[in-house]
Amino acid sequence: MAAISIYLKIIRKSLYKLRDSYIIYVLASVFAVAVLTLLAMLVVDPTLKTSHYWNISFQQVMYAMVFIFAFFTFVYMAYVGGFFIEQQKNEFRTYFKLGMSKFTIALISFLETFVVQLISWIIGMLVALILQKFVGMLLVYLMRIDLTFKFYYSAKVVWIMLQVGLYSTLILSLFNGLRSYFLVRDKHKKKHLYNHWLVRSLLGVLGLLLFLTGVILTLQLLTMGRNYDTLDQSLVMTLVIAILYLFGSYLVFKGFLPLVLEILDRLKIFSYRGTNLFTFKYLHKRLVKNTSIIWFITELSALAVAVLVFCYAGYQVVYQDYQNSYSFELAANKSQAQEVEKQLTKQKTHVKGRYHTPIKRTVSEVWDYSENAYVPRLVSVMSNSDYQKLPQRLTKKNPPLKSGDFLEVKSELSALTPNYNDTRHPIQVKNMPKIATRKVGSMFPYGNRMYSCYMLIVPDEYYHQIDSEASDTFYGWDVSGADHFSNAVIKKLQQKKHRYYLTVNIGSSLDKSTITKTKATKLAYGEYLKTNQYVQMSFVRQAVTKNVVRQATGFFLFLITIFSISLLIALGSLLTLKVLLRDDFEWRQLKTLKKIGASEKEIKQIVKRETSLLFGLPMIFALIQSFLIVGVLNLSLNTPKVGAFVLIGLSYVVLYGLTGVLTYVLSWRGVADKL
Amino acid sequence: MQIIVKNIAKDYGKKKNAVHALKDIDLQVAQGEFVGIMGPSGAGKSTLLNAISTNERPDHGQIIIDSIDMTQQHDKTLAQYRRHKMGFIYQSFELLDSLNVKENIILPLVLNHSSKKVIEERFDHLNRLLDIGELSHRSIDDLSLGQRQIISAARALINNPEILFADEPTGSLDSKSATILLNYMQIINQREKTTILMATHDAFTASYCSRVVFIKDGSVFSEIVNSGDRNAFFEQVINMQRTIGGGSYFNIP
């Protein structure tokens, strides 16, 4: 009984002694658990589920995210939880020397972890319940859904989370119990060859070379042309750069930076100045001791910044494409134009503007970069004068055209393919002169859903000479406010019977290729459209697309925000704990320095340098490495998106810098208290 | 450098469990004096040294060194003072494990931004005097306790301090090393007029002092002045220790 009381006292004392660090760990864990619970609750939320705005895909993505988030939460808790056992290493070893069994020591750390984990899960779930409505409202707001989000807690989710929490707590406690079980014996450290200073320094120099090679290749990636010839090469290169960065940065941290500090230490001109003699050695030790963690944080931060830049740039492209495809609220072809007009009159919809343009369709040959050959494709053609009659707000999104200019219009999303802007290969339109010089744009008049394949704006003279094989007229309406169409009307307008197929029948030559127009039929299960077979839409309500884009972008914005904040908190807390959890040896050193005559200001300076090093290194290396994404974007989106990188990078620096400052303040407070 | 301690007190712990380490102590040390502080364990010797050397602030009272009240000075000024004017041989050595022997010794000069030439000259001087040349590039972890004590002393002496504080400086030394160190302390006391305050349990060590102050339970109990005859002074110290009591040494019947 007395023994149990002593064990409990030891646990209580340990928790108290490490309270500052434990509070940071618990807060970060509470946040992670709260987010996990919130995501799980949103998956089953009845308000969202019953709303017709809530797409099933959103629910599935959210469901997948719950698992991904749970995995990372567990990894974080397991990894960081180990710090506290490491911190108590000497204490456990003393207990062992005094006769305490390894099992008892393991039991003590098991219980200590159990208490901390349980507190984190319980508080985290309570926070989730408190924030449930707020987070739901945030999601609804970001998705711009007109919905009143109601507070809801699912007993089932709470029960599942409690079970997950309990299992996780038990597993992590067991982890830490085992850690301390194997930690108590003084092990003679194996002298690895790479720990020899010369080998380590050589590896460090090699690491620097690898890293610099990565930087040079990244810059080269930015200047690489985007075509199929270089695509494979550039993909391999991206992979190579990532590997170079991965190994290079580790070796730089492990060998090169300690070497720099070693050199500075040896150069008396630097080291014989104030506290430098001590600082260089102190930082050297701190760096070598924390190499793995700094490297881990660097790589994860680089990945986070890169993913954020990629998502942001992707969002911009989707948004741009949507902007470009959205021309009129309502668009239709000849077959449905009258019906739309009738419904507009019936619904007393205020129509601001009506437009219509004749379209010719024929066969053309375009260069296929993947096959390195000309392939026959359907082309929709509009005359320059008809094009110029359209509202300026549409035409200004494409390059300006003179009466004799040709314009090739391709979807903005096709910008994801290489050679988007490449006009080296002329376009051959059936029975017409080759179009050698042309401009490239992405704004489809009447919206890209009205078109199949690509379109051309051609000079009037050229247009008149084209022998159309399937002509049509496109109509567009600009309405003021809503169109007031009921679901029944929309269903009627969208009936498949009004659509038709356009099939390119490939002949032995372009002249012998033709287009057949057939009635659209319902495809049987497993049946797909053939190559060079296209569907012509009869009616498109583009305002709906607008809402879908808004909702999707809002939804992903919500997830990315949640994930990036969580990642920042996790990494920030990781570094903060690494700075705060100095071992006894490090504390003693700072104390001794003060006794010898170093002023508080000088010791403060050491703490500042230490925090700057531990925060600055991951920040600088993460930013350099994540710049690779700019090269990747250059290849995939045909635009380097440097602006997006600068924006995300700056936000990362600001947020990380603030965490660093906060850590410095906490760290100095801790040091000052102990001095 | 004259030291005047006026009515200083220092408590440790909270109200209920407070320990009165120093109780209104008054003490005067003239420039160039070699004063020993003796007393049983827990009497407050180290606390008194720490307070006078400005490592710890007393709860009240004044410590006047060179006509400056140290208790009223900013931490930065105190650090400068410690660095420029004082040397301290700590009982627990207080060596920096991350630095090697030479770096530990020269650290006070480096902190003072002394020139490389001065640093090397001073180090060579102490090297010759204390015979520590072989140790200079060794790690602190590789030294015996006695060697650590010598290194701690060398560090305290490297900047030619005007006041030298020594807390049990010979506690870990063999008799030969102890004699060398004490002789050196006596030399710098006599030649350089360095003021020395030394806390010790050892009567032989105390016999090098010009005066010994005995403290008990945080207050000055008595003091003995060295008339010049070291053997007689040694006897006086032993007798006073018997009178004051405390510790096995003091309880000899």
mmCIF file of N, CA and C in Angstrom, chain B residues 129-204:
data_model
loop_
_atom_site.group_PDB
_atom_site.id
_atom_site.type_symbol
_atom_site.label_atom_id
_atom_site.label_comp_id
_atom_site.label_asym_id
_atom_site.label_seq_id
_atom_site.Cartn_x
_atom_site.Cartn_y
_atom_site.Cartn_z
ATOM 1 N N LEU B 129 52.376 27.885 -13.292
ATOM 2 C CA LEU B 129 52.234 27.965 -11.841
ATOM 3 C C LEU B 129 51.547 26.734 -11.239
ATOM 4 N N LEU B 130 50.453 26.313 -11.877
ATOM 5 C CA LEU B 130 49.662 25.206 -11.315
ATOM 6 C C LEU B 130 49.952 23.873 -12.004
ATOM 7 N N ASP B 131 50.853 23.916 -12.937
ATOM 8 C CA ASP B 131 51.284 22.703 -13.636
ATOM 9 C C ASP B 131 50.099 21.945 -14.249
ATOM 10 N N ILE B 132 49.359 22.644 -15.084
ATOM 11 C CA ILE B 132 48.150 22.040 -15.673
ATOM 12 C C ILE B 132 48.276 21.890 -17.193
ATOM 13 N N GLY B 133 49.513 22.041 -17.706
ATOM 14 C CA GLY B 133 49.739 21.988 -19.152
ATOM 15 C C GLY B 133 49.226 20.726 -19.799
ATOM 16 N N GLU B 134 49.422 19.600 -19.135
ATOM 17 C CA GLU B 134 49.009 18.318 -19.732
ATOM 18 C C GLU B 134 47.490 18.197 -19.855
ATOM 19 N N LEU B 135 46.808 18.947 -18.990
ATOM 20 C CA LEU B 135 45.334 18.807 -18.972
ATOM 21 C C LEU B 135 44.639 19.713 -19.984
ATOM 22 N N SER B 136 45.375 20.689 -20.504
ATOM 23 C CA SER B 136 44.707 21.790 -21.195
ATOM 24 C C SER B 136 43.730 21.397 -22.294
ATOM 25 N N HIS B 137 43.969 20.297 -22.995
ATOM 26 C CA HIS B 137 43.032 19.937 -24.067
ATOM 27 C C HIS B 137 42.120 18.774 -23.703
ATOM 28 N N ARG B 138 42.134 18.428 -22.444
ATOM 29 C CA ARG B 138 41.264 17.315 -22.031
ATOM 30 C C ARG B 138 39.847 17.790 -21.745
ATOM 31 N N SER B 139 38.935 16.818 -21.822
ATOM 32 C CA SER B 139 37.541 17.131 -21.532
ATOM 33 C C SER B 139 37.342 17.119 -20.016
ATOM 34 N N ILE B 140 36.396 17.888 -19.529
ATOM 35 C CA ILE B 140 36.139 17.963 -18.086
ATOM 36 C C ILE B 140 35.748 16.592 -17.541
ATOM 37 N N ASP B 141 34.998 15.838 -18.358
ATOM 38 C CA ASP B 141 34.542 14.510 -17.924
ATOM 39 C C ASP B 141 35.715 13.575 -17.596
ATOM 40 N N ASP B 142 36.861 13.845 -18.204
ATOM 41 C CA ASP B 142 38.003 12.941 -18.011
ATOM 42 C C ASP B 142 38.864 13.306 -16.790
ATOM 43 N N LEU B 143 38.488 14.340 -16.056
ATOM 44 C CA LEU B 143 39.324 14.797 -14.935
ATOM 45 C C LEU B 143 38.877 14.191 -13.612
ATOM 46 N N SER B 144 39.854 14.053 -12.707
ATOM 47 C CA SER B 144 39.504 13.608 -11.352
ATOM 48 C C SER B 144 38.944 14.812 -10.597
ATOM 49 N N LEU B 145 38.396 14.573 -9.416
ATOM 50 C CA LEU B 145 37.826 15.680 -8.644
ATOM 51 C C LEU B 145 38.897 16.721 -8.309
ATOM 52 N N GLY B 146 40.074 16.229 -7.930
ATOM 53 C CA GLY B 146 41.161 17.135 -7.575
ATOM 54 C C GLY B 146 41.556 18.005 -8.762
ATOM 55 N N GLN B 147 41.652 17.380 -9.926
ATOM 56 C CA GLN B 147 42.007 18.142 -11.130
ATOM 57 C C GLN B 147 40.931 19.190 -11.445
ATOM 58 N N ARG B 148 39.697 18.819 -11.217
ATOM 59 C CA ARG B 148 38.623 19.782 -11.474
ATOM 60 C C ARG B 148 38.743 20.985 -10.527
ATOM 61 N N GLN B 149 39.114 20.694 -9.293
ATOM 62 C CA GLN B 149 39.261 21.779 -8.328
ATOM 63 C C GLN B 149 40.355 22.747 -8.776
ATOM 64 N N ILE B 150 41.463 22.198 -9.243
ATOM 65 C CA ILE B 150 42.580 23.034 -9.705
ATOM 66 C C ILE B 150 42.140 23.892 -10.891
ATOM 67 N N ILE B 151 41.394 23.267 -11.799
ATOM 68 C CA ILE B 151 40.923 24.001 -12.997
ATOM 69 C C ILE B 151 39.978 25.125 -12.567
ATOM 70 N N SER B 152 39.124 24.797 -11.604
ATOM 71 C CA SER B 152 38.182 25.799 -11.094
ATOM 72 C C SER B 152 38.954 26.979 -10.486
ATOM 73 N N ALA B 153 40.048 26.643 -9.779
ATOM 74 C CA ALA B 153 40.870 27.690 -9.167
ATOM 75 C C ALA B 153 41.569 28.508 -10.252
ATOM 76 N N ALA B 154 42.099 27.819 -11.243
ATOM 77 C CA ALA B 154 42.790 28.523 -12.326
ATOM 78 C C ALA B 154 41.858 29.508 -13.014
ATOM 79 N N ARG B 155 40.611 29.073 -13.226
ATOM 80 C CA ARG B 155 39.635 29.953 -13.872
ATOM 81 C C ARG B 155 39.357 31.187 -13.007
ATOM 82 N N ALA B 156 39.298 30.957 -11.684
ATOM 83 C CA ALA B 156 39.009 32.081 -10.785
ATOM 84 C C ALA B 156 40.156 33.089 -10.775
ATOM 85 N N LEU B 157 41.370 32.595 -11.035
ATOM 86 C CA LEU B 157 42.546 33.465 -10.922
ATOM 87 C C LEU B 157 42.969 34.103 -12.239
ATOM 88 N N ILE B 158 42.400 33.638 -13.339
ATOM 89 C CA ILE B 158 42.932 34.036 -14.654
ATOM 90 C C ILE B 158 42.808 35.534 -14.935
ATOM 91 N N ASN B 159 41.782 36.159 -14.393
ATOM 92 C CA ASN B 159 41.615 37.590 -14.709
ATOM 93 C C ASN B 159 42.179 38.495 -13.608
ATOM 94 N N ASN B 160 43.147 37.956 -12.845
ATOM 95 C CA ASN B 160 43.760 38.735 -11.771
ATOM 96 C C ASN B 160 42.708 39.449 -10.933
ATOM 97 N N PRO B 161 41.838 38.714 -10.285
ATOM 98 C CA PRO B 161 40.717 39.375 -9.601
ATOM 99 C C PRO B 161 41.189 40.229 -8.429
ATOM 100 N N GLU B 162 40.428 41.264 -8.164
ATOM 101 C CA GLU B 162 40.751 42.100 -7.006
ATOM 102 C C GLU B 162 40.209 41.456 -5.737
ATOM 103 N N ILE B 163 39.124 40.696 -5.918
ATOM 104 C CA ILE B 163 38.605 39.927 -4.776
ATOM 105 C C ILE B 163 38.494 38.473 -5.235
ATOM 106 N N LEU B 164 38.988 37.593 -4.410
ATOM 107 C CA LEU B 164 38.862 36.172 -4.734
ATOM 108 C C LEU B 164 37.994 35.504 -3.666
ATOM 109 N N PHE B 165 36.957 34.832 -4.135
ATOM 110 C CA PHE B 165 36.101 34.070 -3.229
ATOM 111 C C PHE B 165 36.427 32.593 -3.420
ATOM 112 N N ALA B 166 36.551 31.901 -2.319
ATOM 113 C CA ALA B 166 36.860 30.481 -2.441
ATOM 114 C C ALA B 166 35.993 29.700 -1.469
ATOM 115 N N ASP B 167 35.208 28.791 -2.018
ATOM 116 C CA ASP B 167 34.326 27.981 -1.189
ATOM 117 C C ASP B 167 34.913 26.572 -1.115
ATOM 118 N N GLU B 168 35.500 26.236 0.015
ATOM 119 C CA GLU B 168 36.174 24.948 0.193
ATOM 120 C C GLU B 168 37.136 24.659 -0.963
ATOM 121 N N PRO B 169 38.105 25.516 -1.190
ATOM 122 C CA PRO B 169 38.936 25.342 -2.398
ATOM 123 C C PRO B 169 39.835 24.117 -2.352
ATOM 124 N N THR B 170 40.087 23.603 -1.159
ATOM 125 C CA THR B 170 41.004 22.460 -1.088
ATOM 126 C C THR B 170 40.276 21.165 -0.716
ATOM 127 N N GLY B 171 38.961 21.238 -0.702
ATOM 128 C CA GLY B 171 38.158 20.090 -0.268
ATOM 129 C C GLY B 171 38.425 18.823 -1.058
ATOM 130 N N SER B 172 38.741 18.953 -2.331
ATOM 131 C CA SER B 172 38.930 17.760 -3.161
ATOM 132 C C SER B 172 40.389 17.554 -3.552
ATOM 133 N N LEU B 173 41.273 18.304 -2.922
ATOM 134 C CA LEU B 173 42.673 18.230 -3.352
ATOM 135 C C LEU B 173 43.526 17.385 -2.408
ATOM 136 N N ASP B 174 44.536 16.770 -2.984
ATOM 137 C CA ASP B 174 45.504 16.087 -2.118
ATOM 138 C C ASP B 174 46.363 17.158 -1.445
ATOM 139 N N SER B 175 47.136 16.768 -0.470
ATOM 140 C CA SER B 175 47.830 17.779 0.343
ATOM 141 C C SER B 175 48.827 18.594 -0.483
ATOM 142 N N LYS B 176 49.468 17.939 -1.472
ATOM 143 C CA LYS B 176 50.450 18.668 -2.270
ATOM 144 C C LYS B 176 49.753 19.750 -3.105
ATOM 145 N N SER B 177 48.708 19.328 -3.780
ATOM 146 C CA SER B 177 47.978 20.284 -4.618
ATOM 147 C C SER B 177 47.381 21.390 -3.770
ATOM 148 N N ALA B 178 46.855 20.992 -2.609
ATOM 149 C CA ALA B 178 46.243 21.983 -1.724
ATOM 150 C C ALA B 178 47.286 23.018 -1.301
ATOM 151 N N THR B 179 48.473 22.542 -0.971
ATOM 152 C CA THR B 179 49.528 23.462 -0.527
ATOM 153 C C THR B 179 49.916 24.406 -1.661
ATOM 154 N N ILE B 180 50.047 23.856 -2.867
ATOM 155 C CA ILE B 180 50.413 24.717 -4.008
ATOM 156 C C ILE B 180 49.376 25.825 -4.186
ATOM 157 N N LEU B 181 48.118 25.413 -4.152
ATOM 158 C CA LEU B 181 47.042 26.389 -4.384
ATOM 159 C C LEU B 181 47.020 27.439 -3.272
ATOM 160 N N LEU B 182 47.134 26.972 -2.042
ATOM 161 C CA LEU B 182 47.078 27.920 -0.917
ATOM 162 C C LEU B 182 48.278 28.870 -0.932
ATOM 163 N N ASN B 183 49.430 28.318 -1.275
ATOM 164 C CA ASN B 183 50.619 29.181 -1.377
ATOM 165 C C ASN B 183 50.412 30.256 -2.437
ATOM 166 N N TYR B 184 49.827 29.832 -3.545
ATOM 167 C CA TYR B 184 49.590 30.790 -4.623
ATOM 168 C C TYR B 184 48.607 31.872 -4.176
ATOM 169 N N MET B 185 47.553 31.429 -3.471
ATOM 170 C CA MET B 185 46.579 32.397 -2.967
ATOM 171 C C MET B 185 47.248 33.383 -2.016
ATOM 172 N N GLN B 186 48.144 32.831 -1.202
ATOM 173 C CA GLN B 186 48.853 33.716 -0.266
ATOM 174 C C GLN B 186 49.748 34.707 -1.013
ATOM 175 N N ILE B 187 50.398 34.193 -2.061
ATOM 176 C CA ILE B 187 51.284 35.071 -2.845
ATOM 177 C C ILE B 187 50.498 36.220 -3.482
ATOM 178 N N ILE B 188 49.378 35.862 -4.130
ATOM 179 C CA ILE B 188 48.631 36.949 -4.798
ATOM 180 C C ILE B 188 48.025 37.900 -3.766
ATOM 181 N N ASN B 189 47.732 37.335 -2.600
ATOM 182 C CA ASN B 189 47.207 38.185 -1.527
ATOM 183 C C ASN B 189 48.282 39.174 -1.068
ATOM 184 N N GLN B 190 49.481 38.688 -0.952
ATOM 185 C CA GLN B 190 50.547 39.559 -0.438
ATOM 186 C C GLN B 190 51.106 40.488 -1.513
ATOM 187 N N ARG B 191 51.339 39.923 -2.714
ATOM 188 C CA ARG B 191 51.964 40.744 -3.758
ATOM 189 C C ARG B 191 50.976 41.661 -4.467
ATOM 190 N N GLU B 192 49.830 41.076 -4.856
ATOM 191 C CA GLU B 192 48.862 41.853 -5.649
ATOM 192 C C GLU B 192 47.850 42.586 -4.773
ATOM 193 N N LYS B 193 47.919 42.338 -3.495
ATOM 194 C CA LYS B 193 46.952 42.909 -2.552
ATOM 195 C C LYS B 193 45.528 42.474 -2.890
ATOM 196 N N THR B 194 45.419 41.232 -3.358
ATOM 197 C CA THR B 194 44.087 40.703 -3.668
ATOM 198 C C THR B 194 43.372 40.363 -2.368
ATOM 199 N N THR B 195 42.142 40.841 -2.280
ATOM 200 C CA THR B 195 41.342 40.522 -1.094
ATOM 201 C C THR B 195 40.792 39.105 -1.275
ATOM 202 N N ILE B 196 40.923 38.278 -0.236
ATOM 203 C CA ILE B 196 40.435 36.896 -0.375
ATOM 204 C C ILE B 196 39.459 36.568 0.747
ATOM 205 N N LEU B 197 38.336 35.976 0.332
ATOM 206 C CA LEU B 197 37.371 35.461 1.305
ATOM 207 C C LEU B 197 37.238 33.982 1.053
ATOM 208 N N MET B 198 37.528 33.195 2.067
ATOM 209 C CA MET B 198 37.544 31.754 1.831
ATOM 210 C C MET B 198 36.724 31.032 2.903
ATOM 211 N N ALA B 199 35.768 30.232 2.447
ATOM 212 C CA ALA B 199 34.993 29.411 3.387
ATOM 213 C C ALA B 199 35.648 28.042 3.452
ATOM 214 N N THR B 200 35.850 27.549 4.650
ATOM 215 C CA THR B 200 36.489 26.226 4.784
ATOM 216 C C THR B 200 36.127 25.548 6.100
ATOM 217 N N HIS B 201 36.270 24.235 6.081
ATOM 218 C CA HIS B 201 36.108 23.458 7.300
ATOM 219 C C HIS B 201 37.478 23.107 7.885
ATOM 220 N N ASP B 202 38.469 23.272 7.027
ATOM 221 C CA ASP B 202 39.792 22.726 7.337
ATOM 222 C C ASP B 202 40.665 23.749 8.055
ATOM 223 N N ALA B 203 41.111 23.391 9.244
ATOM 224 C CA ALA B 203 41.907 24.318 10.053
ATOM 225 C C ALA B 203 43.246 24.630 9.390
ATOM 226 N N PHE B 204 43.839 23.606 8.739
ATOM 227 C CA PHE B 204 45.115 23.832 8.060
ATOM 228 C C PHE B 204 44.941 24.895 6.959
#
